[in-house]
Coordinates of C-alpha atoms in Angstrom, one line a residue:
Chain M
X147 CA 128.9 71.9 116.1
X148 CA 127.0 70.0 118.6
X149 CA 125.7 66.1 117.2
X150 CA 122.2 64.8 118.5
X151 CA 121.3 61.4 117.8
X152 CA 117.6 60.9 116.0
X153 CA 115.6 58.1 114.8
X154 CA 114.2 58.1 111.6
X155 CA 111.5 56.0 110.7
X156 CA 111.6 55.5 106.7
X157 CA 109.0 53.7 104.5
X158 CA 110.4 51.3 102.3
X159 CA 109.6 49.9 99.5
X160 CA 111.9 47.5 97.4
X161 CA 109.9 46.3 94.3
X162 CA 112.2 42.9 94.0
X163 CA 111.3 41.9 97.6
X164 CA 108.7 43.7 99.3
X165 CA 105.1 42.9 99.1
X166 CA 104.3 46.2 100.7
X167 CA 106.2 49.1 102.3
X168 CA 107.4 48.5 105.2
X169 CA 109.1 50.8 108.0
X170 CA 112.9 50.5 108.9
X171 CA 114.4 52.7 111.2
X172 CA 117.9 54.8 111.8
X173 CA 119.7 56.3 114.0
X174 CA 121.4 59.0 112.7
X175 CA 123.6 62.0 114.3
X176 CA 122.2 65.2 113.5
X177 CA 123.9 68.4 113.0
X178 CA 122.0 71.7 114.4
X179 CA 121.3 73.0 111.4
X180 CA 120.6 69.9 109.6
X181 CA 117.1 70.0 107.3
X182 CA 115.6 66.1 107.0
X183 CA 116.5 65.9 103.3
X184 CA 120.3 66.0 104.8
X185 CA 119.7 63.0 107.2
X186 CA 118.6 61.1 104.1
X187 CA 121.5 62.4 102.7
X188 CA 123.6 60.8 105.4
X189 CA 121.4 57.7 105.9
X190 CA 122.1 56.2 101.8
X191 CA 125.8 58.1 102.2
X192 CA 126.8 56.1 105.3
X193 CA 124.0 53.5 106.7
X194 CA 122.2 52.3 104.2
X195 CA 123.0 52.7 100.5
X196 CA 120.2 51.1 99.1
X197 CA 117.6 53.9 100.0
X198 CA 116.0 56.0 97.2
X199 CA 115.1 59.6 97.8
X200 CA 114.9 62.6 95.1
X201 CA 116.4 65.2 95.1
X202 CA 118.5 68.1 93.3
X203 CA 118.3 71.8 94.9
X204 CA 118.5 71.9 98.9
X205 CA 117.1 75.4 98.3
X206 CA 113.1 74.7 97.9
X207 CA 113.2 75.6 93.9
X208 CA 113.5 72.3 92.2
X209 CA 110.3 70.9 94.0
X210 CA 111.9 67.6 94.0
X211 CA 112.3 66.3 97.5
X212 CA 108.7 66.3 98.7
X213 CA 108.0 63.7 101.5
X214 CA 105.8 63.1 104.3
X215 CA 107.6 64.0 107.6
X216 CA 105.6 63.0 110.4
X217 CA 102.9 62.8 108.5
X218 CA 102.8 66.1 106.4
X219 CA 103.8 66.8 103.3
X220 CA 106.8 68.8 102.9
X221 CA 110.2 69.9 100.8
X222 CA 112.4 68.2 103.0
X223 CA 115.4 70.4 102.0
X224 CA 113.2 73.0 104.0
X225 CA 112.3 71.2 107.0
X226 CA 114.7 71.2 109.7
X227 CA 115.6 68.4 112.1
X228 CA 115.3 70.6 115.1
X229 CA 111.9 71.4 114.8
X230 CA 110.7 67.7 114.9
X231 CA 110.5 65.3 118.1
X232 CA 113.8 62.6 118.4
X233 CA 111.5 60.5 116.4
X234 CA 110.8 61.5 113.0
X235 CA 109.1 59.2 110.8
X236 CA 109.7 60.3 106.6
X237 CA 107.0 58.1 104.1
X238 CA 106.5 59.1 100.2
X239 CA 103.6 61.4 99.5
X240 CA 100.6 60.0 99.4
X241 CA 97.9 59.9 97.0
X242 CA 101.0 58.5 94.4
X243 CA 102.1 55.3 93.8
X244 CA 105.6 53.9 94.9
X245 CA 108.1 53.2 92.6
X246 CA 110.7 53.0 95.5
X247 CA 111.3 53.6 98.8
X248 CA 110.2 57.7 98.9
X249 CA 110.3 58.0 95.3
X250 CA 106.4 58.0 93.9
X251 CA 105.1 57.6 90.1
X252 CA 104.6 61.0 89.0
X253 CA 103.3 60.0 85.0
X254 CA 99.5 60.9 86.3
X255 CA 100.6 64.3 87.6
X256 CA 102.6 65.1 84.7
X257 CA 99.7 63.9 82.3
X258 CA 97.3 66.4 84.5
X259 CA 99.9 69.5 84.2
X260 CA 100.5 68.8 80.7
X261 CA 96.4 68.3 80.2
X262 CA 95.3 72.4 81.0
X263 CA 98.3 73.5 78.1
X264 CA 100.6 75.1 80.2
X265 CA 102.1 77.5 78.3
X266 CA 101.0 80.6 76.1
X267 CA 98.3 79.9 73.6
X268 CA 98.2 82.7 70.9
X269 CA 95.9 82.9 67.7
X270 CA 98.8 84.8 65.5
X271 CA 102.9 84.7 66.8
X272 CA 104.4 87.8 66.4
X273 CA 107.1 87.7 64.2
X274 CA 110.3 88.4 66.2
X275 CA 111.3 91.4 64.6
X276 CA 108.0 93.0 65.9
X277 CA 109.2 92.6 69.5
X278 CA 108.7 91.2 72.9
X279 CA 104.9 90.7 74.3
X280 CA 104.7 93.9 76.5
X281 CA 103.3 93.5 79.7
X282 CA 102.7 96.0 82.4
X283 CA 102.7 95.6 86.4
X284 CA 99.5 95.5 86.8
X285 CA 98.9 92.5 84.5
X286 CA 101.9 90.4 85.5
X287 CA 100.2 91.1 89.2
X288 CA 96.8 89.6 88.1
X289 CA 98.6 85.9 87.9
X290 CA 102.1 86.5 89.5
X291 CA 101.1 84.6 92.5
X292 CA 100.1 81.3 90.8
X293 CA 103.0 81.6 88.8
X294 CA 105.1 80.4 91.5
X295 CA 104.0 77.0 91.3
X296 CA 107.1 74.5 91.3
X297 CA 105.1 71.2 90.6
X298 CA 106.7 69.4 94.2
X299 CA 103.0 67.6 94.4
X300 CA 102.9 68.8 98.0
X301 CA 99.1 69.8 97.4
X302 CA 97.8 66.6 95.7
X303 CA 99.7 64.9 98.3
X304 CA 97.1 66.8 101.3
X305 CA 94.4 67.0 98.5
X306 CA 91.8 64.6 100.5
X307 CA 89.5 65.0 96.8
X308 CA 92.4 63.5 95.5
X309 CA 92.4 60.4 97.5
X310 CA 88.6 59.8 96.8
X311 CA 88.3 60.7 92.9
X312 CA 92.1 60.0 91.5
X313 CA 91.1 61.2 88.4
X314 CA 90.8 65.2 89.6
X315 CA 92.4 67.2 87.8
X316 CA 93.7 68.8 90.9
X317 CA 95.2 71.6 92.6
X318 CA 98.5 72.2 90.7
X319 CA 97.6 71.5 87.1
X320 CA 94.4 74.2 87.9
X321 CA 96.5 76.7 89.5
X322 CA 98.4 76.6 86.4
X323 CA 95.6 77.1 84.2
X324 CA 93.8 79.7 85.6
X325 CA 97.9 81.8 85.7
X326 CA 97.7 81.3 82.2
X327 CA 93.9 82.1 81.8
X328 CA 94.7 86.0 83.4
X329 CA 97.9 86.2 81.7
X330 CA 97.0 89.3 79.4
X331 CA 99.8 87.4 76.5
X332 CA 97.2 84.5 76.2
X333 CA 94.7 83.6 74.0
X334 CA 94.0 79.9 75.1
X335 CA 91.2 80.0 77.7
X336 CA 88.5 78.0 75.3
X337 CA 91.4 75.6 74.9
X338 CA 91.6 74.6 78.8
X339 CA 87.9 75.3 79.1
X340 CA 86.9 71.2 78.3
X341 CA 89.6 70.4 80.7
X342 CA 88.3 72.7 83.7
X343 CA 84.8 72.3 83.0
X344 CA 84.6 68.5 82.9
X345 CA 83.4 66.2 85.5
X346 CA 86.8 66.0 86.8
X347 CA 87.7 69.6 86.9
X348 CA 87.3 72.6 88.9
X349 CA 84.0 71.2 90.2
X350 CA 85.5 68.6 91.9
X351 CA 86.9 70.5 94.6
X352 CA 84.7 70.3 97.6
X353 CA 86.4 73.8 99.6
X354 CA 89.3 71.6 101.9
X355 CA 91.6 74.0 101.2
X356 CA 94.4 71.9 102.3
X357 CA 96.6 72.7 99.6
X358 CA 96.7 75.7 100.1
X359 CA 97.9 75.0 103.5
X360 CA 100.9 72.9 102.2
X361 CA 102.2 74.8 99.6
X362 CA 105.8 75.1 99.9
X363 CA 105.3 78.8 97.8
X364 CA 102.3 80.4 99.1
X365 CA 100.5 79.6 95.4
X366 CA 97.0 79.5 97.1
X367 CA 95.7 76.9 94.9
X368 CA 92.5 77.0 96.5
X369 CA 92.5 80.5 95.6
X370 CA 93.2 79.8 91.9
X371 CA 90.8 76.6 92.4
X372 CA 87.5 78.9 93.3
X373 CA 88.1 81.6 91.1
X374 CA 88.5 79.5 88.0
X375 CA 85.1 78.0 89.6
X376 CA 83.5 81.5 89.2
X377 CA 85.2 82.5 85.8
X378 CA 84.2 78.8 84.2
X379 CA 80.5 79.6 85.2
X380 CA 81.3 82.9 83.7
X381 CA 82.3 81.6 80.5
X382 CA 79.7 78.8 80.3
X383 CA 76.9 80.9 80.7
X384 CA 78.3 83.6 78.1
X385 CA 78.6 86.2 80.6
X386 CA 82.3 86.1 79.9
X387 CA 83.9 85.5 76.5
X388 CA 85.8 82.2 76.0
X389 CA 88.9 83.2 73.9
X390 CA 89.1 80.9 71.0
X391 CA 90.1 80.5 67.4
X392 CA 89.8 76.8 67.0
Chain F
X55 CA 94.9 59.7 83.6
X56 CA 94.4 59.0 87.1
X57 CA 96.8 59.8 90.1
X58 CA 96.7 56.2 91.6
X59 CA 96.9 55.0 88.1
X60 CA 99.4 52.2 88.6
X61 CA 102.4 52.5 86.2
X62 CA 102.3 51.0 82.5
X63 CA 103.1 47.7 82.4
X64 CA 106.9 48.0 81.4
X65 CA 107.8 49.8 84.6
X66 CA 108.6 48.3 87.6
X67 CA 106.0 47.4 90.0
X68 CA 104.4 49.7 92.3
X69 CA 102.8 49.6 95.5
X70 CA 99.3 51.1 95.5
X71 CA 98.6 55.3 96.4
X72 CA 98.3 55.9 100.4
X73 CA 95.6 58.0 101.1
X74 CA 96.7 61.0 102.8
X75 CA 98.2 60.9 106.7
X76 CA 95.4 61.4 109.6
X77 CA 92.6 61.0 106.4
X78 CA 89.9 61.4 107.5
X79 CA 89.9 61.7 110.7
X80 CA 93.1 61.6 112.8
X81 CA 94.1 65.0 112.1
X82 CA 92.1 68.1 112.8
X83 CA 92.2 69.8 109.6
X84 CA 90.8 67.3 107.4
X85 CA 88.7 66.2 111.0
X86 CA 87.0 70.3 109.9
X87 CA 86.7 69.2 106.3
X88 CA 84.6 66.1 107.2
X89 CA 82.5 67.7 109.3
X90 CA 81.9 70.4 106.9
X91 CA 80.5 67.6 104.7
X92 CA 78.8 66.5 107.0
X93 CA 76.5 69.4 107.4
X94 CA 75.0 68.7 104.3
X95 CA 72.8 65.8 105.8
X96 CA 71.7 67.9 108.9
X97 CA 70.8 70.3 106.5
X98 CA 69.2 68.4 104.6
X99 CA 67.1 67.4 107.6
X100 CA 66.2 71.2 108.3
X101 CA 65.1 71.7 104.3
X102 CA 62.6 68.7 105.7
X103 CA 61.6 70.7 108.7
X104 CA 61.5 73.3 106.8
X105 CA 58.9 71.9 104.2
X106 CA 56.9 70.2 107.1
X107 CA 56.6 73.7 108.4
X108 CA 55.6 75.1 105.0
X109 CA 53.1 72.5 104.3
X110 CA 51.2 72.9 107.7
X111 CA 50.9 76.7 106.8
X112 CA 49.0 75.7 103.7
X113 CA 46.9 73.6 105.9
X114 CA 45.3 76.2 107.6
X115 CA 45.6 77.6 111.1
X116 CA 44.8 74.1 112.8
X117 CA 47.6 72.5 111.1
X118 CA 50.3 75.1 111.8
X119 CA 49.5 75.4 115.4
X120 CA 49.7 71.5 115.6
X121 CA 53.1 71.8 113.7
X122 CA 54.4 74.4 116.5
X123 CA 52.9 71.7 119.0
X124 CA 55.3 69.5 117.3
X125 CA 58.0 71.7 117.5
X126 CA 57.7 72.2 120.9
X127 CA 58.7 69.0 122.0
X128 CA 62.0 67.9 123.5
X129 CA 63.4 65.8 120.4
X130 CA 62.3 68.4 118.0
X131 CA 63.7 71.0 120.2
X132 CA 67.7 69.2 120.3
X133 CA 67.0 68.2 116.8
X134 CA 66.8 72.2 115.5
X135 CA 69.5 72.9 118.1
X136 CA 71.9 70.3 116.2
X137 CA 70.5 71.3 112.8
X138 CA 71.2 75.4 114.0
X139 CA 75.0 74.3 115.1
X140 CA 75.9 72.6 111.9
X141 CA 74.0 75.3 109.7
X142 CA 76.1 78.3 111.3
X143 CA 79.1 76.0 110.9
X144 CA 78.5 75.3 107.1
X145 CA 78.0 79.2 106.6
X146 CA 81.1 80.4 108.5
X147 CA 83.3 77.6 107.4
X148 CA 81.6 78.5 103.7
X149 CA 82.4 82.2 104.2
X150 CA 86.3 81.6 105.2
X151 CA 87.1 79.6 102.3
X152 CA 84.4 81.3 99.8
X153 CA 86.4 84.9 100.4
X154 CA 89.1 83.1 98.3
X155 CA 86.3 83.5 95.5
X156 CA 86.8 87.6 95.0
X157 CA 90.2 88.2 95.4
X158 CA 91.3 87.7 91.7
X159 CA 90.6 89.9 88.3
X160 CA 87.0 87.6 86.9
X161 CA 87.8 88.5 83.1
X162 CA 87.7 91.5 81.8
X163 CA 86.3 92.9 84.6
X164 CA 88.5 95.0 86.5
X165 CA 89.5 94.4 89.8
X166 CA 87.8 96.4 92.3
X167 CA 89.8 98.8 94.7
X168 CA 89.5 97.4 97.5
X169 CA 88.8 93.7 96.5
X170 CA 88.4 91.4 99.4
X171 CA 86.0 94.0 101.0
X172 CA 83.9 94.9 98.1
X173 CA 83.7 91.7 96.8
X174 CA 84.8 89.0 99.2
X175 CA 83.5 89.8 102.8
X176 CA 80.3 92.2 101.7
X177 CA 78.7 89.3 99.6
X178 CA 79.8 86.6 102.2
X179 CA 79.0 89.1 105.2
X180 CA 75.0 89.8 103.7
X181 CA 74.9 85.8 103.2
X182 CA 75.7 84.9 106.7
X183 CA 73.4 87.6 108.0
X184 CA 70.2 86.6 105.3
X185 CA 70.4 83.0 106.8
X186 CA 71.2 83.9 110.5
X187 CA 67.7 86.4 109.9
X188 CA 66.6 83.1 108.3
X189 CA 67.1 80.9 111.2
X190 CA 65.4 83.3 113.7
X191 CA 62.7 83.1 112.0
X192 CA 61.9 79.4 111.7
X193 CA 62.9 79.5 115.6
X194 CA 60.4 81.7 116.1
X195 CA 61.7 84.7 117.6
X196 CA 59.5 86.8 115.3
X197 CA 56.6 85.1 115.4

């Protein structure tokens, strides 16, 4: 297979001797088929060992390798080589603090995810021998779509809310709530209700819709974003019940 | 529990949050989100217009054909003009991303047949249309 030689432009940031990230550049020689994650790949396996990248998949499921190539965030296990110019310049995501090199401080995006209670809230569990939580088509469909979520951070990276008012909940972490919100299995919509409705919840969002845009899986989190807009106005004004038993 | 939060203190050090690439300007899409902001001060400046107008009705017939004097003029002329182009850009721009509003089941209210239609583009449709109606009037066309 045919090598072409490109030049990547990488951020770096060394804790233990950088002030502040600074670009290097490579040359590396590209396969055909070659996605950017796999010239990183190449550039700590052959040029320079010292760079820091995550990464686990290479199939755009683990969420882990999300970079700014050329400016736009991206799984770089999904972005090939070929479709960029001989100059392609890779930084961390933005709107995260750099631990190293591409590798950002995810704590306040796992503290926002964890925040809306991401996971089935239910006032009595079953008892197992009762069975499994039924569920038809037609209810799985209602949140299907923002189940898909893989928490790469691509939309708080394009989130421009995000880079004004850091303390947004943000796209991801609502997405998620308002999935578990239609799930027909749930029973934990009052619970997430303080967390959406406060001043840094779904009210925040000012209609960019660049996440949306970015997302690696087609969530729509501006989607998910507006409606919980609508059903938290719902709830607050008692049009719509708030589920609750606390 | 902020995003740019900079690591606890045990961690290694970390170099501040970048704001996101072509923010907010260099790159068209957020270049369309700024601008949609924007609108709110132009506006703003035709709820004024819109106010002066309504006060020189209440002053009588003198008044109001003084404010239409007024409105006559060059400067007031390019100032609705600029106030029209960024209200019809707030409403479509409003209206693209607002359809994302309907699509979804709103609690136990089930989900219409045909949802975008009935509930997305219908609302959205009859709001762009009240405030085009809107506009012609304060232009004047039905005067």
């Amino acid at each position: 297979m045919d090598l072409h030689k490109v030049k990547f432009e990488v951020l770096r940031f060394r804790p233990e001797q950088d002030q502040e990230p600074v670009f290097q550049s490579y040359e590396v020689d590209c396969m055909d088929d070659w996605v950017v994650l796999d010239a990183l790949n190449a550039i700590k396996d052959d040029i320079d060992p010292t760079l820091s990248h995550r990464w686990s998949c290479r199939m755009g499921v683990c969420g882990s390798c999300g970079m700014l190539v050329n400016g736009r965030p991206v799984l770089t296990c999904a972005a090939f080589v070929r479709d960029y110019p001989d100059v392609i310049r890779v930084e961390p995501l933005s709107n995260f603090p750099i631990v190293r090199d591409l590798v950002v401080e995810l704590d306040g995006f796992v503290q926002k995810i964890q925040s809306v209670k991401p996971w089935i809230i239910r006032r009595i569990e079953k008892d197992l021998s009762e069975g499994e939580y039924r569920q038809s088509a037609e209810q799985l469909d209602e949140y299907k779509q923002f189940s898909m979520c893989i928490n790469c951070a691509l939309c708080y990276a394009a989130c421009p809310v995000l880079a004004n008012e850091p303390e947004f909940v943000g796209p991801a972490a609502i997405a998620l709530a308002h999935r578990y919100n239609l799930d027909s299995r749930d029973e934990g919509n009052a619970e997430r209700f303080p967390v959406l409705d406060s001043h840094d919840g779904v009210y925040a969002c000012s209609f960019a819709n660049e996440c949306s845009q970015v997302c690696p899986k087609h969530v729509d989190p501006a989607m998910a974003i507006q409606q919980a807009k609508l059903t938290d106005f719902l709830e607050w004004a008692h049009i719509l019940p708030k589920k609750s038993f606390t | 529990m902020s995003a740019h939060a900079p690591a606890p203190a045990a961690k290694t050090r970390t170099a501040p949050a970048r704001p996101p690439s072509g923010f907010p300007l260099g790159f068209y899409r957020y270049r369309n989100y700024v601008v949609f902001a924007a609108t709110s001060l132009f506006m703003m400046l035709g709820c004024a217009m819109l106010l002066d107008a309504l006060h020189a009705l209440g002053q009588g017939e003198a008044a109001w054909q003084a404010f239409l004097a007024r409105m006559a003029r060059p400067y007031y002329v390019a100032t609705s003009t600029v106030v029209l182009l960024f209200t019809l850009y707030f409403v479509f721009r409003f209206a693209w991303v607002g359809r994302k509003i309907a699509a979804g089941r709103i609690g136990p209210i089930p989900r219409p047949p045909v949802p975008m239609a009935i509930t997305g583009i219908l609302p959205m449709g009859g709001f762009v249309t009240l405030w085009l109606l809107l506009l012609l009037i304060l232009g004047g066309f039905w005067l």
